[in-house]
Amino acid sequence: MRITERLLRKSEDLMNRSLVTMLTGAVVVSCLAAAPARAGLNVQIFPPALFRATTTPVYYQGHPSYWYGSRWHYRDGRGWQSYNEEPRYLRDYRTQHETQRHYYGRDSEHHR
Amino acid sequence: MRLLSMTGLALVAGFGLSAAGTHAAQAPSPAGGTSTSSATPAEDQAASELKEHHRHHHDGGVTKFIAMSLDTLGTDDAKRPQIEQLQSDLHAQMAPGREAEQSLQLELADGITAGTVDTVKVDAAIARLTTAADTEQAASLDTLNKLHAILSPSERAALVDKVQAHWEVWRQVNHEEQPGGRERGGRLAELTEEVSLTPDQVTKISAALHTAMAGLSDKFDPKKGEAHVHAFSAAFAGRSFNAKAVTSNANAHLASRGATRMAIFYETVTPLLTPEQRTKLAAELREHANHRAAA
């Protein structure tokens, strides 16, 4: 009887510890996810090398611009920049043209 | 007490998650309109094909990156015929390297089919490729000067950025990627898909590649490539340009180390594949070689 009780208590302790661990994990994740919102930060993702090397840019105001992650990005002397508000020219271009990608697969006519 | 602490944790977690949800809703929405395409950070077909390309083609080094950058430069229609002509000239100037690389790939494909790669023949082919790549920069000087003259400042900036992007991708797949690494999009993951490797084969190949690459005596030095790309970028972005003044030349280094890594990969995996898998892999490598011959 005593052994059974001890086993049950041990099992209960283990369950509680797992639950606490899971909830602590959830707290950490949720706080990390909420941090940018509280700090007013806006995380930007700029077009990576794999994208720039395979995509034709659109030239606007003296910069090659790329539509990536639902925004237009360009690079100037200070590094990568993004338009917070989409310029009309770029918006018109985007709504009238497909983004031009280049494919280098073995069966591509451009493979060389 | 325990119940209280757990309830507290649950409330904090719930509050945090709801705040995160609010942030997502308040984040700048995609610009309006009917977007025809919106690339996401996920690796797509064009990106994975470029990685495969750079894993297999090393003949022109930085000169090759310049030629490839013209594929997506997006100049206006009036300039396009001249740009295409200059790109064609660059390809012609890189022809000796392309032919040397083709013979290397066909040699490797024959070895894969046979079950053993002849390393003496492969090393000789890599040496021919390295010699050819070393001469390509000098052969392309006039073409690069013409290219600079025809492009606007913003097009030059775009080309420089694209050359840097190609270099970044090349360096990632031929140097930074862990030999035998099993990450998604890595060479071993691609091979697994190409020839349907079993989990046991993946484990053995991963270990074998790690050992084979670790024993490589002549390692790739990314600083050499960086110096060449930087020298070209700084010069080409300027108002005047003289290709002869770009004295850094890492083309032979890139060709030699890239081709060696490719050869070691095939030499290492070949004995660990079944005859059917070898046939399939050899056919894919011949496709790489023969497409280049047709270009």
Coordinates of C-alpha atoms in Angstrom, one line a residue:
Chain A
M1 CA 0.0 0.0 0.0
R2 CA 2.8 2.4 1.0
I3 CA 4.7 1.4 -2.1
T4 CA 1.7 2.1 -4.3
E5 CA 1.2 5.5 -2.7
R6 CA 4.8 6.4 -3.1
L7 CA 4.7 5.4 -6.8
L8 CA 1.6 7.4 -7.4
R9 CA 3.1 10.5 -5.7
K10 CA 6.3 10.1 -7.7
S11 CA 4.3 9.8 -10.9
E12 CA 2.3 12.9 -9.9
D13 CA 5.5 14.8 -9.2
L14 CA 6.9 13.9 -12.6
M15 CA 3.7 15.0 -14.4
N16 CA 3.7 18.3 -12.5
R17 CA 7.4 18.9 -13.3
S18 CA 6.7 18.2 -17.0
L19 CA 3.7 20.6 -16.9
V20 CA 5.8 23.3 -15.3
T21 CA 8.6 22.8 -17.8
M22 CA 6.1 23.1 -20.7
L23 CA 4.5 26.2 -19.3
T24 CA 7.9 27.8 -18.6
G25 CA 8.8 27.1 -22.2
A26 CA 5.5 28.7 -23.4
V27 CA 6.2 31.8 -21.3
V28 CA 9.7 32.2 -22.8
V29 CA 8.4 31.7 -26.4
S30 CA 5.5 34.1 -25.9
C31 CA 7.6 36.8 -24.3
L32 CA 10.2 36.6 -27.1
A33 CA 7.4 36.8 -29.7
A34 CA 5.8 39.7 -28.0
A35 CA 9.0 41.7 -27.4
P36 CA 9.2 43.4 -30.8
A37 CA 5.6 44.6 -30.4
R38 CA 6.3 46.2 -27.1
A39 CA 9.5 47.7 -28.2
G40 CA 7.9 49.0 -31.4
L41 CA 10.5 47.1 -33.5
N42 CA 9.8 46.1 -37.1
V43 CA 11.9 43.2 -38.1
Q44 CA 13.0 43.6 -41.8
I45 CA 14.0 40.7 -44.0
F46 CA 16.1 41.9 -47.0
P47 CA 16.4 39.9 -50.2
P48 CA 19.1 37.2 -49.8
A49 CA 21.9 36.4 -52.2
L50 CA 20.0 33.4 -53.7
F51 CA 17.1 35.7 -54.5
R52 CA 19.1 38.6 -55.9
A53 CA 21.2 36.3 -58.1
T54 CA 18.1 34.9 -59.8
T55 CA 15.8 37.9 -60.0
T56 CA 15.6 40.8 -62.4
P57 CA 15.3 44.1 -60.4
V58 CA 13.1 47.1 -61.2
Y59 CA 15.0 50.3 -61.6
Y60 CA 13.5 53.2 -59.6
Q61 CA 15.1 56.5 -58.5
G62 CA 18.6 55.3 -59.5
H63 CA 18.4 52.0 -57.6
P64 CA 17.8 48.4 -58.6
S65 CA 14.8 47.4 -56.4
Y66 CA 13.6 44.0 -55.5
W67 CA 10.1 43.0 -54.4
Y68 CA 10.7 40.5 -51.6
G69 CA 8.7 39.5 -48.6
S70 CA 5.8 41.8 -49.6
R71 CA 8.0 44.9 -49.8
W72 CA 10.3 46.8 -52.1
H73 CA 14.0 46.8 -51.1
Y74 CA 17.0 48.6 -52.5
R75 CA 20.6 49.1 -51.6
D76 CA 22.4 52.4 -51.3
G77 CA 25.6 53.6 -49.8
R78 CA 24.2 53.0 -46.3
G79 CA 23.1 49.4 -47.0
W80 CA 19.7 47.8 -47.6
Q81 CA 16.7 50.0 -47.3
S82 CA 13.0 49.3 -47.7
Y83 CA 10.1 51.5 -48.8
N84 CA 7.6 51.8 -45.9
E85 CA 5.0 53.0 -48.4
E86 CA 5.1 51.5 -51.8
P87 CA 5.9 54.1 -54.5
R88 CA 3.3 54.4 -57.2
Y89 CA 5.7 53.5 -60.0
L90 CA 6.8 50.3 -58.3
R91 CA 3.2 49.4 -57.4
D92 CA 2.0 49.9 -60.9
Y93 CA 5.0 47.9 -62.2
R94 CA 4.3 45.1 -59.8
T95 CA 0.6 44.8 -60.6
Q96 CA 1.3 44.7 -64.3
H97 CA 4.4 42.4 -64.4
E98 CA 5.4 39.0 -63.0
T99 CA 8.6 39.0 -61.0
Q100 CA 11.2 37.7 -63.5
R101 CA 13.2 34.8 -62.1
H102 CA 16.1 33.0 -63.9
Y103 CA 16.3 29.2 -63.6
Y104 CA 19.7 27.4 -63.8
G105 CA 18.4 23.8 -63.7
R106 CA 19.9 21.0 -65.8
D107 CA 16.9 21.1 -68.1
S108 CA 16.9 24.9 -68.4
E109 CA 17.7 26.4 -71.7
H110 CA 19.8 29.0 -69.8
H111 CA 22.1 26.3 -68.2
R112 CA 25.7 27.0 -69.2
Chain B
M1 CA 0.8 26.5 -4.1
R2 CA 1.9 24.4 -7.1
L3 CA -1.5 25.0 -8.7
L4 CA -1.1 28.7 -8.2
S5 CA 2.3 28.9 -9.7
M6 CA 1.2 26.8 -12.7
T7 CA -1.9 29.0 -13.2
G8 CA 0.3 32.0 -13.1
L9 CA 2.6 30.6 -15.7
A10 CA -0.3 29.8 -18.0
L11 CA -1.7 33.3 -17.6
V12 CA 1.7 34.9 -18.5
A13 CA 2.0 32.6 -21.5
G14 CA -1.5 33.4 -22.7
F15 CA -0.9 37.1 -22.3
G16 CA 2.4 36.9 -24.2
L17 CA 0.9 34.9 -27.1
S18 CA -2.0 37.3 -27.4
A19 CA 0.4 40.2 -27.5
A20 CA 2.4 38.5 -30.2
G21 CA -0.8 38.0 -32.2
T22 CA -1.7 41.6 -31.8
H23 CA 1.8 42.6 -33.1
A24 CA 1.3 40.4 -36.2
A25 CA -2.0 42.1 -36.9
Q26 CA -0.5 45.5 -36.5
A27 CA 2.7 44.9 -38.5
P28 CA 2.8 46.8 -41.8
S29 CA 0.5 45.0 -44.1
P30 CA 1.7 44.0 -47.6
A31 CA 1.4 46.9 -49.9
G32 CA -2.1 46.9 -51.4
G33 CA -3.0 45.9 -55.0
T34 CA -3.1 42.6 -56.7
S35 CA 0.4 41.3 -56.2
T36 CA 1.3 39.0 -59.0
S37 CA 4.1 37.5 -57.1
S38 CA 5.6 37.8 -53.6
A39 CA 8.8 35.9 -52.9
T40 CA 9.1 34.5 -49.4
P41 CA 12.2 33.7 -47.5
A42 CA 11.7 30.0 -48.2
E43 CA 14.0 28.6 -50.7
D44 CA 12.3 28.2 -54.0
Q45 CA 13.0 26.4 -57.2
A46 CA 15.2 29.1 -58.8
A47 CA 17.2 29.3 -55.6
S48 CA 17.8 25.5 -55.3
E49 CA 18.7 25.3 -59.0
L50 CA 21.3 28.0 -58.6
K51 CA 22.8 26.2 -55.7
E52 CA 23.0 23.0 -57.8
H53 CA 24.6 25.0 -60.6
H54 CA 27.3 26.5 -58.4
R55 CA 28.0 23.1 -56.9
H56 CA 28.8 21.8 -60.4
H57 CA 30.3 24.7 -62.4
H58 CA 33.6 26.3 -61.4
D59 CA 35.3 27.1 -64.7
G60 CA 35.1 30.9 -64.9
G61 CA 35.4 32.0 -61.2
V62 CA 34.5 35.6 -60.8
T63 CA 34.4 36.2 -64.6
K64 CA 31.7 33.5 -64.7
F65 CA 29.7 35.3 -61.9
I66 CA 29.9 38.5 -64.1
A67 CA 28.5 36.7 -67.1
M68 CA 25.8 35.1 -65.0
S69 CA 24.8 38.4 -63.5
L70 CA 23.8 39.6 -67.0
D71 CA 21.0 37.0 -67.0
T72 CA 19.0 39.0 -64.5
L73 CA 20.3 42.6 -65.0
G74 CA 17.1 43.8 -66.6
T75 CA 18.4 46.5 -68.8
D76 CA 16.1 48.4 -71.2
D77 CA 15.2 46.9 -74.5
A78 CA 17.4 49.2 -76.5
K79 CA 20.5 48.0 -74.8
R80 CA 19.6 44.3 -74.6
P81 CA 21.1 43.2 -78.0
Q82 CA 24.5 44.7 -77.1
I83 CA 24.4 43.2 -73.6
E84 CA 23.6 39.8 -75.0
Q85 CA 26.4 40.1 -77.4
L86 CA 28.8 41.0 -74.6
Q87 CA 27.6 38.1 -72.6
S88 CA 28.1 35.8 -75.6
D89 CA 31.6 37.2 -75.9
L90 CA 32.3 36.4 -72.2
H91 CA 31.1 32.8 -72.7
A92 CA 33.3 32.5 -75.7
Q93 CA 36.3 33.7 -73.7
M94 CA 35.5 31.2 -71.0
A95 CA 35.2 28.3 -73.5
P96 CA 38.6 26.6 -72.7
G97 CA 37.6 26.4 -69.1
R98 CA 34.1 25.2 -70.0
E99 CA 35.6 22.4 -72.2
A100 CA 38.0 21.4 -69.5
E101 CA 35.2 21.2 -66.9
Q102 CA 33.1 19.2 -69.3
S103 CA 35.8 16.6 -69.7
L104 CA 36.2 16.5 -65.9
Q105 CA 32.5 15.9 -65.4
L106 CA 32.4 13.2 -68.1
E107 CA 35.4 11.5 -66.5
L108 CA 33.6 11.5 -63.2
A109 CA 30.4 10.2 -64.8
D110 CA 32.3 7.3 -66.4
G111 CA 33.9 6.5 -63.0
I112 CA 30.5 6.6 -61.2
T113 CA 29.0 4.2 -63.8
A114 CA 32.0 1.8 -63.4
G115 CA 31.9 1.9 -59.6
T116 CA 35.4 3.4 -59.2
V117 CA 36.6 6.9 -60.2
D118 CA 40.0 7.1 -61.8
T119 CA 41.6 9.8 -59.5
V120 CA 44.7 10.2 -61.7
K121 CA 42.6 11.1 -64.7
V122 CA 40.3 13.3 -62.6
D123 CA 43.3 15.2 -61.1
A124 CA 44.7 15.7 -64.6
A125 CA 41.3 17.1 -65.7
I126 CA 41.2 19.5 -62.7
A127 CA 44.7 20.7 -63.5
R128 CA 43.6 21.5 -67.1
L129 CA 40.6 23.3 -65.8
T130 CA 42.7 25.3 -63.3
T131 CA 45.1 26.4 -66.1
A132 CA 42.2 27.4 -68.4
A133 CA 40.4 29.4 -65.6
D134 CA 43.6 31.3 -64.8
T135 CA 43.6 32.9 -68.3
E136 CA 40.0 33.9 -68.5
Q137 CA 40.3 37.2 -66.7
A138 CA 42.9 38.4 -69.1
A139 CA 40.9 37.2 -72.1
S140 CA 37.8 39.2 -70.9
L141 CA 39.4 42.6 -70.3
D142 CA 38.1 44.3 -73.4
T143 CA 34.6 42.9 -73.0
L144 CA 34.4 44.1 -69.4
N145 CA 35.5 47.6 -70.4
K146 CA 32.7 47.6 -73.1
L147 CA 30.2 46.4 -70.6
H148 CA 31.1 49.2 -68.1
A149 CA 30.8 51.8 -70.9
I150 CA 27.3 50.6 -71.9
L151 CA 25.7 50.4 -68.5
S152 CA 24.2 53.2 -66.4
P153 CA 25.4 53.8 -62.8
S154 CA 22.3 52.0 -61.4
E155 CA 22.8 49.0 -63.8
R156 CA 26.5 48.9 -62.7
A157 CA 25.4 48.9 -59.1
A158 CA 22.9 46.1 -59.8
L159 CA 25.6 44.0 -61.6
V160 CA 28.1 44.5 -58.8
D161 CA 25.5 43.4 -56.3
K162 CA 24.7 40.3 -58.4
V163 CA 28.3 39.3 -58.7
Q164 CA 28.6 39.6 -54.9
A165 CA 25.4 37.5 -54.6
H166 CA 26.8 34.8 -56.9
W167 CA 30.0 34.7 -54.9
E168 CA 28.1 34.4 -51.7
V169 CA 26.1 31.5 -53.0
W170 CA 29.2 29.8 -54.5
R171 CA 31.1 30.2 -51.2
Q172 CA 28.2 28.8 -49.2
V173 CA 27.8 25.6 -51.3
N174 CA 31.5 25.0 -52.0
H175 CA 33.1 26.1 -48.7
E176 CA 30.7 26.9 -45.8
E177 CA 28.4 23.9 -46.2
Q178 CA 29.5 21.1 -43.9
P179 CA 30.8 18.2 -45.9
G180 CA 28.4 15.3 -45.3
G181 CA 26.0 17.7 -43.5
R182 CA 22.4 16.5 -43.6
E183 CA 20.6 19.9 -43.5
R184 CA 17.7 20.6 -45.8
G185 CA 18.9 22.0 -49.2
G186 CA 22.4 20.6 -48.6
R187 CA 24.2 18.4 -51.1
L188 CA 23.6 15.2 -49.2
A189 CA 19.9 16.0 -48.9
E190 CA 19.8 16.5 -52.6
L191 CA 21.6 13.3 -53.4
T192 CA 19.2 11.5 -51.1
E193 CA 16.3 12.8 -53.2
E194 CA 18.1 12.2 -56.5
V195 CA 18.9 8.6 -56.1
S196 CA 16.7 7.6 -53.1
L197 CA 19.3 6.9 -50.5
T198 CA 18.4 4.6 -47.6
P199 CA 18.9 6.0 -44.1
D200 CA 21.8 3.6 -43.7
Q201 CA 23.5 4.9 -46.9
V202 CA 22.9 8.5 -45.7
T203 CA 24.7 7.7 -42.4
K204 CA 27.7 6.0 -44.2
I205 CA 28.0 8.7 -46.9
S206 CA 27.8 11.5 -44.3
A207 CA 30.7 10.0 -42.3
A208 CA 32.7 9.2 -45.4
L209 CA 32.4 12.7 -46.8
H210 CA 33.3 14.2 -43.5
T211 CA 36.5 12.1 -43.4
A212 CA 37.4 12.6 -47.0
M213 CA 37.0 16.4 -46.9
A214 CA 38.9 16.7 -43.6
G215 CA 41.9 15.0 -45.2
L216 CA 42.0 17.6 -48.0
S217 CA 45.5 19.2 -47.9
D218 CA 44.9 22.1 -50.2
K219 CA 42.0 24.0 -48.6
F220 CA 40.0 26.8 -50.1
D221 CA 40.9 30.3 -49.0
P222 CA 37.8 32.5 -49.1
K223 CA 40.0 35.6 -48.7
K224 CA 41.3 35.2 -52.2
G225 CA 37.8 35.1 -53.7
E226 CA 36.7 38.0 -51.5
A227 CA 39.7 40.1 -52.7
H228 CA 38.9 39.5 -56.3
V229 CA 35.2 40.2 -55.9
H230 CA 35.9 43.3 -53.8
A231 CA 38.5 44.7 -56.3
F232 CA 36.1 44.2 -59.3
S233 CA 33.1 45.6 -57.4
A234 CA 35.0 48.8 -56.2
A235 CA 36.4 49.4 -59.7
F236 CA 33.3 48.6 -61.7
A237 CA 30.9 50.7 -59.6
G238 CA 33.1 53.8 -60.4
R239 CA 32.6 56.3 -63.3
S240 CA 35.6 55.1 -65.1
F241 CA 36.8 51.6 -65.3
N242 CA 39.8 49.8 -66.6
A243 CA 39.5 46.0 -66.3
K244 CA 43.3 45.7 -66.5
A245 CA 43.6 47.6 -63.2
V246 CA 41.8 44.8 -61.4
T247 CA 44.9 42.8 -60.6
S248 CA 43.3 40.3 -58.1
N249 CA 42.6 37.0 -59.9
A250 CA 41.0 34.2 -57.9
N251 CA 39.5 32.4 -60.9
A252 CA 42.1 29.6 -60.8
H253 CA 41.7 29.2 -57.1
L254 CA 37.9 29.0 -57.3
A255 CA 38.1 26.6 -60.2
S256 CA 40.6 24.3 -58.6
R257 CA 39.1 24.1 -55.1
G258 CA 35.5 24.0 -56.4
A259 CA 36.2 21.2 -58.9
T260 CA 38.3 19.3 -56.3
R261 CA 35.4 19.4 -53.8
M262 CA 33.0 18.2 -56.5
A263 CA 35.4 15.4 -57.5
I264 CA 35.9 14.2 -53.9
F265 CA 32.2 14.1 -53.4
Y266 CA 31.6 11.8 -56.3
E267 CA 34.7 9.7 -55.6
T268 CA 33.5 9.2 -52.0
V269 CA 29.8 8.4 -52.6
T270 CA 30.3 6.1 -55.7
P271 CA 31.4 3.0 -53.7
L272 CA 28.5 3.4 -51.3
L273 CA 25.8 3.4 -54.0
T274 CA 24.0 0.5 -55.7
P275 CA 24.5 0.0 -59.5
E276 CA 21.1 1.5 -60.2
Q277 CA 21.8 4.6 -58.1
R278 CA 25.2 5.0 -59.8
T279 CA 23.6 4.9 -63.2
K280 CA 21.1 7.6 -62.3
L281 CA 23.7 9.8 -60.7
A282 CA 26.1 9.4 -63.7
A283 CA 23.2 10.4 -66.0
E284 CA 22.6 13.6 -64.0
L285 CA 26.2 14.6 -64.1
R286 CA 26.3 14.0 -67.9
E287 CA 23.3 16.3 -68.2
H288 CA 25.4 19.0 -66.5
A289 CA 28.3 18.4 -68.8
N290 CA 26.3 18.2 -72.0
H291 CA 24.1 21.2 -71.4
R292 CA 27.3 23.2 -71.2
A293 CA 28.6 21.8 -74.4
A294 CA 25.4 22.8 -76.1
A295 CA 25.6 26.4 -74.8

